[in-house]
Amino acid sequence: MRHPDTLMRAVRNTTHGGPRLLEIQRVPRPVRAPGEVLVEVHAAGVAYPDVLQSRGEYQLRVPLPFTVGCEFAGRIVEADIDSGFTPGDRVIGVAGSGAFADYVVTPSDRVVPLPDEVDFVTGAAMPINVFSADFALVERGRLRAGETVLIHGAAGGLGIALTQQAKLHGARVIAVVSTPEKAQLAHRVGADETISPYDFLSETRRLTDGLGVDMVLDPVGGERLTDSLRSLALRGRLLVLGFTGGSIPTVRVNRLLLTNTTIVGVAWEGLLPVSSVSLPDQWGRLAAHVVCGALTPVINEVVPFDHAPEAVAALDERRATGKIVVRVRE
C-alpha cells in the first residue's frame, strides 16, 4: 500500500466521455525526469484544450486514463541544478496534460517566473491565452501599428488577450461579440468598436468605409470563415486559431488569388513538443506589461478543485465570459 504522502488529487479522464464524465481521484504523485520540473500547483486555468482532452479529441493524444489540464501556477518542488529554477520559486507554465492536480510535471522550458506582483489565480489564467495571442500577433500575423483587426469571440479568454495585445501594438480593434454584456467587457479591455456575429460583414464594411480590415483573428471557425475572408482588405491576413464553433470550414481558394489574401494557421501550444516556440523569449516581451497591469486576464469565476469538471463543462457549453480558474490550494 502506498504511503498517503505519495498520493494526490487529480481530475481524470477515464472514458473520453466529455467534461461531465471527468472524475476526481487520488493517484500517485508524478515523478519528474531529467530536464523536467515538479511543480506544486496552486491554481489551474480552464482552457479549450481541456474540453478537447475530455473527449480524446486534442491534437496531443494521451492514453487513458490520464489527468487533464494544460495551464497552471504554483511553486517549484524539484528542478535540475542548471534549469534556472530552485525549490520555492513561483512559476506559471503549461503541460501537455496533468495540470488539474496537486502536482504536475512538465519540461523546464515550459515554465517561466511569476512576478511577485501577480497572484497565483491571475497567473494561472494567463499562459495559453497570453502566449497564444503574442504568437498570433507577433510571429504569425506580423501586426503593425495603425492596422485594423477584427477579433471573433472577443469576450472569451483568448479574445481578451488578443484585444489587449493588439492595442499595445497600436492597432484598431473591432470586436465580434454575441451579447450586450460581452460588448461591455470587450470595450473595457480595449476594443474600439463591437459588432454582432450575425451581421459582422456589413458592419465591418461600414466601420472601415468599405475597405475592410487588415487582419481577422478567428478562434471560432464554422460558417463565419467565408464572411471573414470578405471582411479583409486587399493583402489582408486571416489567422485561424481554432474551431470553438464546432465545425472546420473549407476555403474557396480563388478568393485568395483575387485579393492577395493570406490565411495563416496559429497553433502555439501544438508547436511546443518540437520546440518551435520559446516561452522565455515570449515572456521577455510580455512580463513588463503583466506587472504594470496592461495584460490582465478577466476572470469570470474561481472554483474549488471539486468543481473542476463543471468548470470544463461551462467552457464547453459557451457559458463562460472571460476565464475560469480552478483553485487547487489556498
XYZ file of N, CA and C in Angstrom, residues 98-188:
273
model
N -2.212 17.084 -17.219
C -1.829 16.870 -15.830
C -1.921 18.054 -14.904
N -2.397 19.218 -15.382
C -2.375 20.421 -14.542
C -3.491 20.454 -13.507
N -4.585 19.719 -13.719
C -5.664 19.704 -12.739
C -5.333 18.669 -11.666
N -4.359 19.011 -10.838
C -3.873 18.083 -9.819
C -3.086 18.867 -8.786
N -2.769 18.212 -7.678
C -1.958 18.867 -6.644
C -0.526 19.110 -7.110
N -0.029 18.266 -8.011
C 1.332 18.410 -8.540
C 1.306 18.099 -10.034
N 2.198 18.743 -10.768
C 2.316 18.485 -12.196
C 3.793 18.461 -12.577
N 4.113 17.663 -13.577
C 5.458 17.608 -14.136
C 5.407 18.137 -15.565
N 6.393 18.947 -15.928
C 6.479 19.472 -17.286
C 7.928 19.826 -17.586
N 8.331 19.886 -18.860
C 9.702 20.303 -19.174
C 10.010 21.680 -18.604
N 11.244 21.881 -18.181
C 11.609 23.131 -17.510
C 11.488 24.344 -18.418
N 11.526 24.149 -19.760
C 11.388 25.307 -20.643
C 9.931 25.665 -20.898
N 9.018 24.987 -20.195
C 7.603 25.339 -20.321
C 7.070 26.060 -19.093
N 7.961 26.496 -18.230
C 7.583 27.349 -17.107
C 8.414 28.620 -17.147
N 7.823 29.703 -16.642
C 8.516 30.984 -16.546
C 8.230 31.581 -15.170
N 9.086 32.475 -14.695
C 8.886 33.041 -13.355
C 7.608 33.874 -13.272
N 6.888 33.708 -12.181
C 5.701 34.527 -11.918
C 6.103 35.696 -11.036
N 5.938 36.938 -11.509
C 6.327 38.096 -10.696
C 5.583 38.125 -9.364
N 6.237 38.674 -8.355
C 5.630 38.754 -7.024
C 4.347 39.581 -7.036
N 4.231 40.506 -7.994
C 3.052 41.378 -8.054
C 1.803 40.648 -8.524
N 1.949 39.422 -9.024
C 0.826 38.688 -9.614
C 0.503 37.475 -8.754
N -0.759 37.331 -8.342
C -1.141 36.196 -7.502
C -1.293 34.943 -8.362
N -1.398 33.790 -7.686
C -1.442 32.515 -8.394
C -2.690 32.375 -9.272
N -3.842 32.847 -8.799
C -5.066 32.724 -9.588
C -4.945 33.516 -10.881
N -4.467 34.748 -10.798
C -4.274 35.547 -12.003
C -3.240 34.910 -12.917
N -2.161 34.399 -12.326
C -1.126 33.761 -13.125
C -1.637 32.542 -13.869
N -2.485 31.747 -13.217
C -2.995 30.532 -13.852
C -3.915 30.843 -15.023
N -4.487 32.038 -15.054
C -5.396 32.418 -16.134
C -4.669 32.880 -17.383
N -3.347 32.982 -17.337
C -2.623 33.622 -18.429
C -1.970 32.716 -19.463
N -1.311 31.615 -19.118
C -0.350 31.021 -20.057
C -0.854 30.759 -21.469
N -1.892 29.963 -21.643
C -2.293 29.591 -23.002
C -2.792 30.802 -23.772
N -3.666 31.608 -23.170
C -4.225 32.742 -23.904
C -3.196 33.826 -24.175
N -2.426 34.188 -23.180
C -1.477 35.291 -23.344
C -0.352 34.915 -24.308
N 0.188 33.711 -24.156
C 1.251 33.289 -25.061
C 0.720 33.045 -26.475
N -0.481 32.478 -26.600
C -1.069 32.253 -27.919
C -1.325 33.574 -28.638
N -1.832 34.567 -27.913
C -2.096 35.863 -28.527
C -0.806 36.515 -29.013
N 0.241 36.444 -28.208
C 1.531 37.002 -28.621
C 2.052 36.291 -29.862
N 1.979 34.973 -29.871
C 2.453 34.197 -31.018
C 1.655 34.554 -32.273
N 0.328 34.693 -32.118
C -0.516 35.013 -33.264
C -0.191 36.394 -33.831
N -0.139 37.389 -32.973
C 0.002 38.764 -33.438
C 1.420 39.091 -33.890
N 2.416 38.588 -33.173
C 3.801 38.970 -33.441
C 4.453 38.040 -34.463
N 4.434 36.734 -34.168
C 5.192 35.807 -35.003
C 4.444 35.371 -36.259
N 3.140 35.167 -36.151
C 2.381 34.693 -37.310
C 1.709 35.822 -38.074
N 1.131 36.783 -37.369
C 0.395 37.844 -38.048
C 1.214 39.045 -38.464
N 2.390 39.248 -37.832
C 3.241 40.407 -38.137
C 2.440 41.712 -38.069
N 1.695 41.861 -36.987
C 0.855 43.039 -36.812
C 1.706 44.307 -36.758
N 1.207 45.348 -37.443
C 1.902 46.635 -37.462
C 1.016 47.707 -36.850
N 1.632 48.695 -36.225
C 0.886 49.808 -35.646
C 0.046 50.484 -36.720
N -1.177 50.852 -36.364
C -2.065 51.532 -37.287
C -2.976 50.601 -38.063
N -2.731 49.278 -37.995
C -3.600 48.346 -38.707
C -4.910 48.133 -37.934
N -5.916 47.660 -38.665
C -7.215 47.349 -38.064
C -7.404 45.841 -38.034
N -7.793 45.319 -36.872
C -8.002 43.886 -36.729
C -9.430 43.607 -36.278
N -9.968 42.507 -36.777
C -11.285 42.015 -36.390
C -11.075 40.756 -35.568
N -11.659 40.695 -34.360
C -11.448 39.566 -33.457
C -12.772 38.886 -33.163
N -12.897 37.637 -33.592
C -14.070 36.836 -33.253
C -13.919 36.293 -31.832
N -15.068 36.038 -31.184
C -15.017 35.504 -29.819
C -14.267 36.435 -28.886
N -14.463 37.723 -29.050
C -13.614 38.699 -28.373
C -13.832 38.771 -26.870
N -14.925 38.226 -26.357
C -15.166 38.253 -24.917
C -14.675 36.995 -24.214
N -14.112 36.058 -24.956
C -13.526 34.876 -24.333
C -12.122 35.167 -23.844
N -11.537 34.186 -23.169
C -10.202 34.393 -22.613
C -9.171 34.730 -23.666
N -9.170 34.000 -24.794
C -8.218 34.292 -25.860
C -8.544 35.609 -26.531
N -9.828 35.882 -26.763
C -10.213 37.139 -27.387
C -9.786 38.347 -26.577
N -9.881 38.248 -25.260
C -9.449 39.348 -24.390
C -7.943 39.554 -24.503
N -7.180 38.463 -24.485
C -5.728 38.585 -24.621
C -5.356 39.165 -25.982
N -6.031 38.754 -27.028
C -5.771 39.302 -28.361
C -6.075 40.797 -28.405
N -7.192 41.186 -27.808
C -7.560 42.602 -27.804
C -6.530 43.433 -27.057
N -6.169 43.013 -25.860
C -5.206 43.778 -25.066
C -3.874 43.914 -25.790
N -3.395 42.831 -26.369
C -2.082 42.886 -27.012
C -2.130 43.635 -28.340
N -3.230 43.511 -29.083
C -3.357 44.284 -30.316
C -3.319 45.777 -30.017
N -3.966 46.197 -28.943
C -3.933 47.616 -28.566
C -2.527 48.039 -28.156
N -1.800 47.168 -27.462
C -0.421 47.503 -27.099
C 0.450 47.692 -28.335
N 0.106 47.027 -29.434
C 0.859 47.164 -30.682
C 0.362 48.331 -31.532
N -0.624 49.065 -31.033
C -1.085 50.245 -31.755
C -2.125 49.975 -32.811
N -2.874 48.868 -32.704
C -3.890 48.529 -33.689
C -5.260 49.051 -33.271
N -6.136 49.185 -34.250
C -7.552 49.424 -34.007
C -8.237 48.069 -33.928
N -9.088 47.865 -32.922
C -9.714 46.566 -32.692
C -11.219 46.664 -32.864
N -11.749 45.816 -33.754
C -13.186 45.622 -33.903
C -13.496 44.249 -33.314
N -14.307 44.230 -32.265
C -14.574 43.002 -31.520
C -15.933 42.433 -31.907
N -15.954 41.140 -32.228
C -17.204 40.450 -32.552
C -17.693 39.738 -31.291
N -18.866 40.130 -30.804
C -19.410 39.578 -29.557
C -20.902 39.352 -29.722
N -21.457 38.438 -28.940
C -22.833 37.992 -29.172
C -23.877 38.624 -28.265
N -23.481 39.315 -27.197
C -24.447 39.915 -26.272
C -23.988 41.298 -25.843
N -24.919 42.144 -25.358
C -24.518 43.458 -24.847
C -23.525 43.361 -23.686
N -23.683 42.343 -22.831
C -22.753 42.192 -21.703
C -21.345 41.893 -22.196
N -21.238 41.067 -23.223
C -19.925 40.775 -23.781
C -19.347 41.992 -24.498
N -20.217 42.808 -25.081
C -19.748 44.047 -25.713
C -19.147 44.990 -24.676
N -19.800 45.098 -23.524
C -19.262 45.938 -22.454
C -17.883 45.455 -22.021
N -17.748 44.137 -21.893
C -16.464 43.582 -21.496
C -15.400 43.870 -22.549
N -15.731 43.676 -23.815
C -14.764 43.927 -24.885
C -14.309 45.376 -24.885
N -15.225 46.301 -24.691
C -14.843 47.719 -24.610
C -13.941 47.953 -23.400
N -14.274 47.304 -22.298
C -13.499 47.522 -21.069
C -12.040 47.107 -21.225
